[in-house]
Amino acid sequence: MHDTPAAGPAGPADSAASIASGGTAGTAGVPGVRELTTAQKASLTSGADFWHLQGVEAAGIESVMVADGPHGLRKQPAEADPIGLGTSLPATCFPPAVGLASSWDTDLLRRVGEALGAEARAENVSVLLGPGVNIKRSPLCGRNFEYFSEDPFLAGRLGAAYVHGVQSQGVGTSLKHFAANNQETDRFRVSADIDERTLREIYLPAFEHVVKDAAPLTVMCAYNKVNGTYASEHHFLLTEVLRGEWGFDGLVVSDWGAVADRVKALAAGLDIEMPPSGTDAQIVAAVEDGRLTEEQLDAAARRVVTLIERTAGARVEGAVFDADAHHRLARSAALSSAVLLKNDGILPLDPAGTGRIAVIGEFARTPRYQGSGSSLVVPTRLDNALDAITALAGPERVAFAPGFALDGTPDPGLVADAVAAARDAEVAVLFLGLPAGTESEGHDRTHIDIPADQLALLAEVHTANPATVVVLSNGAAVAVADWQDRAAALLEGWLLGQAGGSATAELLFGLADPSGRLTETLPLRLADTPAHLHFPGSEQHVRYAEGLYVGYRYFDSLNAPVAYPFGHGLSYTTFELSGLSVVRGAGNTCTVTATVTNTGARTGTQTVQIYVHDPASSVDRPVHELKAFGRVTLAPGQSEAITLHLDERAFAYWSAAEHRWKVEARTVEVRAAFSSRDIRARESVELPGDGVFGPLTAMSSLREWLGHPIGGKLVGPLLEKLAAMRPPADGADAERGGGERSLPEMVAGLPLGKLAMFGAFAGAGAMFTPADLEALVAAVDREIADASA
Ligand code: BGC
């Protein structure tokens, strides 16, 4: 097993190159940017064409190529079409992020990254445009298949592993789409309106972790606006947060066409516009008239030159890749990506059995294995499940019926054939899924349903043969609640890449154990999802009104029913968890240990998920949040201890009042689970807090004073006086229940200054006067300053 943090950047032993380090002044033998003319520097800050950066030939700065990403190389031939969506050279199509993420396997992500890097290097591509770590805010987002999770911690860990892998090959990555790009509707204009805490806790941390842990060479800014400002012109995001707070020293590239005003964008921290808009002269003019400083232009140009230098390892003569080995890796990735949602015992099928198998559904023969848009890969090979099942079970056992037409046209003849095949078989394996056109970059879905003609087919097949297994092909959550009773087993195949067909067959026959776990909650209905009333917004604004309560943070906080919870996934074996221990380390850090035992009869893989629950936070918090995870593969009867680390951030929330991460001194609960709804053990741990004391003022409430480690002590004498003042427990007040409550509780929400103001009416006999208040505030200021010094 391996621990949560991504493995180091080391590539395979034979990996030829790694990212060249440092270098801020220009490529070897190339003049520093200061020696370039303003026009030459301006030219560096936009592309040469759709896929190439602009070089400066006179200065020996070469023009390098970038290409999509993320789950396969999409290098277009030289004669690329004007919008860059046409054909591309064959490359291994790995499972898109929706599949890869379900593995919860950082080691796998790193190995897939290495393979992607090797393919890019073989094609002289210097930067692969991925990974996408945007949060799945709504299941409707058309690009959810390209993203990892509804959970920022998981998305960050997987994204970092991917970046380590690609960059170990000397090829750069582009972490995208920064930031808050969570829908396709109106993506070029919409403003994602998000409160500060939600931005920090949900929409930024995956980017933050990847930047800090894996140092992607580039970050791609999003198309959309964030709180009214284009991501491409967002000084706060691009400069203050990304570079200032997170220490990013790479290059910021625009998403393709994301720049509205190139001068503003450069001033905000963007380095290069892609594809070029032919406006280099505007940059020169802006430097001349002072709207941009020479230093700002130098910084952007220098970062372009540095990128070229850092990716020198990507441009080596004669680099090749092993397409067969990559196909095998794509298969093992697909094996780890599928999630077994339900199984009444019908799976695995017996490869040596004699009963007939009806394979039904066009997707068995014509697989859906990736989504549409800029990530579309032309695969080197394509497995299909029908061939693989036939090869494993023998042709005499298998009957195929397409059951439905891919374009959704109802066809009673196809249904009748499928029903006949199911009736004659011991088991029917029915491949259902979403039509290719529904999941794509550029538009969102409007519902989460499997097409009606396919569900009608399922009803008939199930009536003919209740031993029906359903395999799904879809890139984002679909509703299963209304029909899953008709499936004896349900395998969520997501989109599994070019080897998904053979992997599916292996899983069905138990040649591999299903080990995928959900990285997004499957709701009962679309209307249950937290962003439902605020997606995709209107009049160019989308309000993230659900705040922090995205995915399981919402469903679990409400204990609302779901079809399948975050983290869920069955195996062909069973597991137990025992011996949870949580030991505090330095400051607010912990080491969590637990033992996992395979209690079944087959080898299998379990993913231990660690959630943190703060029962008494001073701010509202989701009931629990994922803060660590680890996979373990065990033989029958085998046990293994798993150790995971929780750092300070695992316990922190973003204080919008103090604009910082804050850890409170308190006892929190650490939960070890097999899904967000399958908590196996809980242990409490006392945290000292971060020792940073927030300010208190006259407008802070008595409750805030009491909850403050310093203020609480200073306000003690006042509290004693208040406690002595119990309201009468009889008469009208008692009828209202007033006598039941002590005075301090009644005034707990009152700003201290108001207490002093009321005290002023009482004159000299007041228990708390404005002068007392002034002294108290001065004392607390002094003590906070001393404690923080
Ligand atoms: C997409 C990016 C992609 C770029 C280049 C844009 O439309 O949003 O993800 O990398 O095109 O194809």
PDB file of C-alpha atoms in Angstrom, residues 539-689:
ATOM      1  CA  GLU A 539     -27.533  37.147 -16.715  1.00  0.00           C
ATOM      2  CA  GLN A 540     -23.864  36.153 -16.725  1.00  0.00           C
ATOM      3  CA  HIS A 541     -23.721  35.400 -13.014  1.00  0.00           C
ATOM      4  CA  VAL A 542     -23.802  32.112 -11.161  1.00  0.00           C
ATOM      5  CA  ARG A 543     -24.094  32.402  -7.412  1.00  0.00           C
ATOM      6  CA  TYR A 544     -22.438  29.612  -5.455  1.00  0.00           C
ATOM      7  CA  ALA A 545     -25.185  29.920  -2.886  1.00  0.00           C
ATOM      8  CA  GLU A 546     -24.665  26.436  -1.423  1.00  0.00           C
ATOM      9  CA  GLY A 547     -21.297  27.683  -0.170  1.00  0.00           C
ATOM     10  CA  LEU A 548     -19.145  24.986   1.378  1.00  0.00           C
ATOM     11  CA  TYR A 549     -21.888  22.419   1.102  1.00  0.00           C
ATOM     12  CA  VAL A 550     -20.819  20.716  -2.110  1.00  0.00           C
ATOM     13  CA  GLY A 551     -21.302  16.980  -2.678  1.00  0.00           C
ATOM     14  CA  TYR A 552     -21.102  14.844   0.439  1.00  0.00           C
ATOM     15  CA  ARG A 553     -20.453  17.931   2.564  1.00  0.00           C
ATOM     16  CA  TYR A 554     -24.087  18.790   1.862  1.00  0.00           C
ATOM     17  CA  PHE A 555     -25.731  15.363   1.807  1.00  0.00           C
ATOM     18  CA  ASP A 556     -23.908  14.094   4.890  1.00  0.00           C
ATOM     19  CA  SER A 557     -24.416  17.278   6.894  1.00  0.00           C
ATOM     20  CA  LEU A 558     -28.151  16.879   6.352  1.00  0.00           C
ATOM     21  CA  ASN A 559     -28.017  13.086   6.605  1.00  0.00           C
ATOM     22  CA  ALA A 560     -30.084  13.210   3.411  1.00  0.00           C
ATOM     23  CA  PRO A 561     -30.673   9.981   1.502  1.00  0.00           C
ATOM     24  CA  VAL A 562     -28.520   9.402  -1.579  1.00  0.00           C
ATOM     25  CA  ALA A 563     -28.359   6.632  -4.156  1.00  0.00           C
ATOM     26  CA  TYR A 564     -24.700   5.914  -3.363  1.00  0.00           C
ATOM     27  CA  PRO A 565     -22.456   7.933  -1.082  1.00  0.00           C
ATOM     28  CA  PHE A 566     -19.088   9.469  -1.787  1.00  0.00           C
ATOM     29  CA  GLY A 567     -16.333   6.880  -1.387  1.00  0.00           C
ATOM     30  CA  HIS A 568     -18.648   3.907  -1.952  1.00  0.00           C
ATOM     31  CA  GLY A 569     -17.608   0.887  -3.987  1.00  0.00           C
ATOM     32  CA  LEU A 570     -17.936  -2.856  -3.525  1.00  0.00           C
ATOM     33  CA  SER A 571     -15.349  -5.532  -3.940  1.00  0.00           C
ATOM     34  CA  TYR A 572     -15.728  -9.295  -4.482  1.00  0.00           C
ATOM     35  CA  THR A 573     -14.341  -9.752  -0.999  1.00  0.00           C
ATOM     36  CA  THR A 574     -15.103  -8.127   2.361  1.00  0.00           C
ATOM     37  CA  PHE A 575     -13.001  -6.034   4.738  1.00  0.00           C
ATOM     38  CA  GLU A 576     -12.898  -5.071   8.363  1.00  0.00           C
ATOM     39  CA  LEU A 577     -11.168  -2.181  10.001  1.00  0.00           C
ATOM     40  CA  SER A 578      -9.779  -2.380  13.522  1.00  0.00           C
ATOM     41  CA  GLY A 579      -7.370  -0.782  15.947  1.00  0.00           C
ATOM     42  CA  LEU A 580      -7.827   2.841  14.954  1.00  0.00           C
ATOM     43  CA  SER A 581      -5.323   5.005  16.790  1.00  0.00           C
ATOM     44  CA  VAL A 582      -4.797   8.728  16.443  1.00  0.00           C
ATOM     45  CA  VAL A 583      -1.583  10.083  17.920  1.00  0.00           C
ATOM     46  CA  ARG A 584      -0.890  13.768  18.059  1.00  0.00           C
ATOM     47  CA  GLY A 585       2.393  14.937  16.631  1.00  0.00           C
ATOM     48  CA  ALA A 586       3.900  18.410  16.654  1.00  0.00           C
ATOM     49  CA  GLY A 587       1.367  21.219  16.853  1.00  0.00           C
ATOM     50  CA  ASN A 588      -1.916  20.341  15.244  1.00  0.00           C
ATOM     51  CA  THR A 589      -0.766  17.262  13.354  1.00  0.00           C
ATOM     52  CA  CYS A 590      -1.689  13.629  13.861  1.00  0.00           C
ATOM     53  CA  THR A 591      -0.676  10.183  12.775  1.00  0.00           C
ATOM     54  CA  VAL A 592      -3.571   7.852  12.143  1.00  0.00           C
ATOM     55  CA  THR A 593      -3.109   4.101  12.148  1.00  0.00           C
ATOM     56  CA  ALA A 594      -5.664   1.387  11.496  1.00  0.00           C
ATOM     57  CA  THR A 595      -5.570  -2.247  10.519  1.00  0.00           C
ATOM     58  CA  VAL A 596      -7.500  -3.508   7.527  1.00  0.00           C
ATOM     59  CA  THR A 597      -8.306  -7.204   7.233  1.00  0.00           C
ATOM     60  CA  ASN A 598      -9.566  -9.049   4.190  1.00  0.00           C
ATOM     61  CA  THR A 599     -12.325 -11.170   5.699  1.00  0.00           C
ATOM     62  CA  GLY A 600     -13.479 -12.740   2.450  1.00  0.00           C
ATOM     63  CA  ALA A 601     -12.253 -15.468   0.158  1.00  0.00           C
ATOM     64  CA  ARG A 602     -10.613 -13.442  -2.634  1.00  0.00           C
ATOM     65  CA  THR A 603      -7.774 -10.996  -2.957  1.00  0.00           C
ATOM     66  CA  GLY A 604      -9.095  -7.468  -2.994  1.00  0.00           C
ATOM     67  CA  THR A 605      -8.321  -3.800  -2.534  1.00  0.00           C
ATOM     68  CA  GLN A 606      -9.863  -1.467   0.003  1.00  0.00           C
ATOM     69  CA  THR A 607      -9.521   2.282   0.314  1.00  0.00           C
ATOM     70  CA  VAL A 608      -9.448   3.649   3.830  1.00  0.00           C
ATOM     71  CA  GLN A 609     -10.861   7.153   4.008  1.00  0.00           C
ATOM     72  CA  ILE A 610     -10.129   9.462   6.918  1.00  0.00           C
ATOM     73  CA  TYR A 611     -12.662  12.166   7.653  1.00  0.00           C
ATOM     74  CA  VAL A 612     -12.367  14.889  10.288  1.00  0.00           C
ATOM     75  CA  HIS A 613     -15.423  15.943  12.269  1.00  0.00           C
ATOM     76  CA  ASP A 614     -15.369  19.048  14.461  1.00  0.00           C
ATOM     77  CA  PRO A 615     -18.324  18.795  16.845  1.00  0.00           C
ATOM     78  CA  ALA A 616     -18.020  22.244  18.378  1.00  0.00           C
ATOM     79  CA  SER A 617     -16.490  24.574  15.834  1.00  0.00           C
ATOM     80  CA  SER A 618     -17.121  28.246  16.357  1.00  0.00           C
ATOM     81  CA  VAL A 619     -18.070  28.494  12.665  1.00  0.00           C
ATOM     82  CA  ASP A 620     -20.476  26.373  10.675  1.00  0.00           C
ATOM     83  CA  ARG A 621     -18.671  23.426   9.136  1.00  0.00           C
ATOM     84  CA  PRO A 622     -19.664  20.409   7.053  1.00  0.00           C
ATOM     85  CA  VAL A 623     -20.268  17.406   9.301  1.00  0.00           C
ATOM     86  CA  HIS A 624     -17.007  15.860   8.146  1.00  0.00           C
ATOM     87  CA  GLU A 625     -14.386  16.302   5.470  1.00  0.00           C
ATOM     88  CA  LEU A 626     -11.964  13.935   3.776  1.00  0.00           C
ATOM     89  CA  LYS A 627      -8.421  14.587   4.940  1.00  0.00           C
ATOM     90  CA  ALA A 628      -6.440  11.445   4.102  1.00  0.00           C
ATOM     91  CA  PHE A 629      -6.846   8.158   2.264  1.00  0.00           C
ATOM     92  CA  GLY A 630      -4.833   5.072   1.449  1.00  0.00           C
ATOM     93  CA  ARG A 631      -5.327   1.897  -0.552  1.00  0.00           C
ATOM     94  CA  VAL A 632      -4.382  -1.545   0.565  1.00  0.00           C
ATOM     95  CA  THR A 633      -4.479  -4.815  -1.407  1.00  0.00           C
ATOM     96  CA  LEU A 634      -4.868  -7.933   0.703  1.00  0.00           C
ATOM     97  CA  ALA A 635      -4.988 -11.687   0.186  1.00  0.00           C
ATOM     98  CA  PRO A 636      -7.829 -13.594   1.898  1.00  0.00           C
ATOM     99  CA  GLY A 637      -7.340 -13.462   5.669  1.00  0.00           C
ATOM    100  CA  GLN A 638      -4.463 -11.013   5.401  1.00  0.00           C
ATOM    101  CA  SER A 639      -4.259  -7.923   7.602  1.00  0.00           C
ATOM    102  CA  GLU A 640      -2.187  -4.836   7.154  1.00  0.00           C
ATOM    103  CA  ALA A 641      -1.695  -1.727   9.215  1.00  0.00           C
ATOM    104  CA  ILE A 642      -2.085   1.486   7.333  1.00  0.00           C
ATOM    105  CA  THR A 643      -0.593   4.748   8.515  1.00  0.00           C
ATOM    106  CA  LEU A 644      -1.762   8.140   7.317  1.00  0.00           C
ATOM    107  CA  HIS A 645      -0.790  11.645   8.322  1.00  0.00           C
ATOM    108  CA  LEU A 646      -3.005  14.585   9.064  1.00  0.00           C
ATOM    109  CA  ASP A 647      -1.293  17.920   8.776  1.00  0.00           C
ATOM    110  CA  GLU A 648      -2.386  21.194  10.305  1.00  0.00           C
ATOM    111  CA  ARG A 649      -4.581  22.008   7.307  1.00  0.00           C
ATOM    112  CA  ALA A 650      -6.620  18.864   7.967  1.00  0.00           C
ATOM    113  CA  PHE A 651      -8.149  20.643  10.939  1.00  0.00           C
ATOM    114  CA  ALA A 652      -8.251  24.211   9.673  1.00  0.00           C
ATOM    115  CA  TYR A 653     -11.034  26.345   8.335  1.00  0.00           C
ATOM    116  CA  TRP A 654     -10.649  29.587   6.457  1.00  0.00           C
ATOM    117  CA  SER A 655     -11.642  32.472   8.655  1.00  0.00           C
ATOM    118  CA  ALA A 656     -13.263  35.092   6.464  1.00  0.00           C
ATOM    119  CA  ALA A 657     -13.108  37.476   9.408  1.00  0.00           C
ATOM    120  CA  GLU A 658      -9.358  37.126   9.803  1.00  0.00           C
ATOM    121  CA  HIS A 659      -8.515  36.155   6.201  1.00  0.00           C
ATOM    122  CA  ARG A 660      -6.412  33.176   7.228  1.00  0.00           C
ATOM    123  CA  TRP A 661      -6.462  29.453   7.914  1.00  0.00           C
ATOM    124  CA  LYS A 662      -7.376  28.930  11.517  1.00  0.00           C
ATOM    125  CA  VAL A 663      -7.120  25.903  13.810  1.00  0.00           C
ATOM    126  CA  GLU A 664      -9.080  26.199  16.993  1.00  0.00           C
ATOM    127  CA  ALA A 665      -8.047  24.630  20.261  1.00  0.00           C
ATOM    128  CA  ARG A 666     -10.573  21.835  20.678  1.00  0.00           C
ATOM    129  CA  THR A 667     -11.290  18.141  20.637  1.00  0.00           C
ATOM    130  CA  VAL A 668     -12.097  16.809  17.176  1.00  0.00           C
ATOM    131  CA  GLU A 669     -13.121  13.391  15.963  1.00  0.00           C
ATOM    132  CA  VAL A 670     -11.123  11.448  13.410  1.00  0.00           C
ATOM    133  CA  ARG A 671     -13.263   8.967  11.476  1.00  0.00           C
ATOM    134  CA  ALA A 672     -11.914   5.972   9.573  1.00  0.00           C
ATOM    135  CA  ALA A 673     -14.335   4.894   6.884  1.00  0.00           C
ATOM    136  CA  PHE A 674     -14.962   2.808   3.777  1.00  0.00           C
ATOM    137  CA  SER A 675     -17.269   5.538   2.431  1.00  0.00           C
ATOM    138  CA  SER A 676     -18.556   8.836   3.775  1.00  0.00           C
ATOM    139  CA  ARG A 677     -21.573   6.897   5.060  1.00  0.00           C
ATOM    140  CA  ASP A 678     -19.702   3.781   6.189  1.00  0.00           C
ATOM    141  CA  ILE A 679     -17.690   4.951   9.174  1.00  0.00           C
ATOM    142  CA  ARG A 680     -15.903   2.033  10.780  1.00  0.00           C
ATOM    143  CA  ALA A 681     -14.160   3.683  13.738  1.00  0.00           C
ATOM    144  CA  ARG A 682     -13.895   7.044  15.485  1.00  0.00           C
ATOM    145  CA  GLU A 683     -11.230   8.455  17.785  1.00  0.00           C
ATOM    146  CA  SER A 684     -11.072  11.830  19.449  1.00  0.00           C
ATOM    147  CA  VAL A 685      -7.987  13.959  19.582  1.00  0.00           C
ATOM    148  CA  GLU A 686      -7.333  17.180  21.438  1.00  0.00           C
ATOM    149  CA  LEU A 687      -5.741  19.926  19.410  1.00  0.00           C
ATOM    150  CA  PRO A 688      -3.833  22.802  20.964  1.00  0.00           C
ATOM    151  CA  GLY A 689      -5.014  25.205  18.234  1.00  0.00           C
TER     152      GLY A 689
END
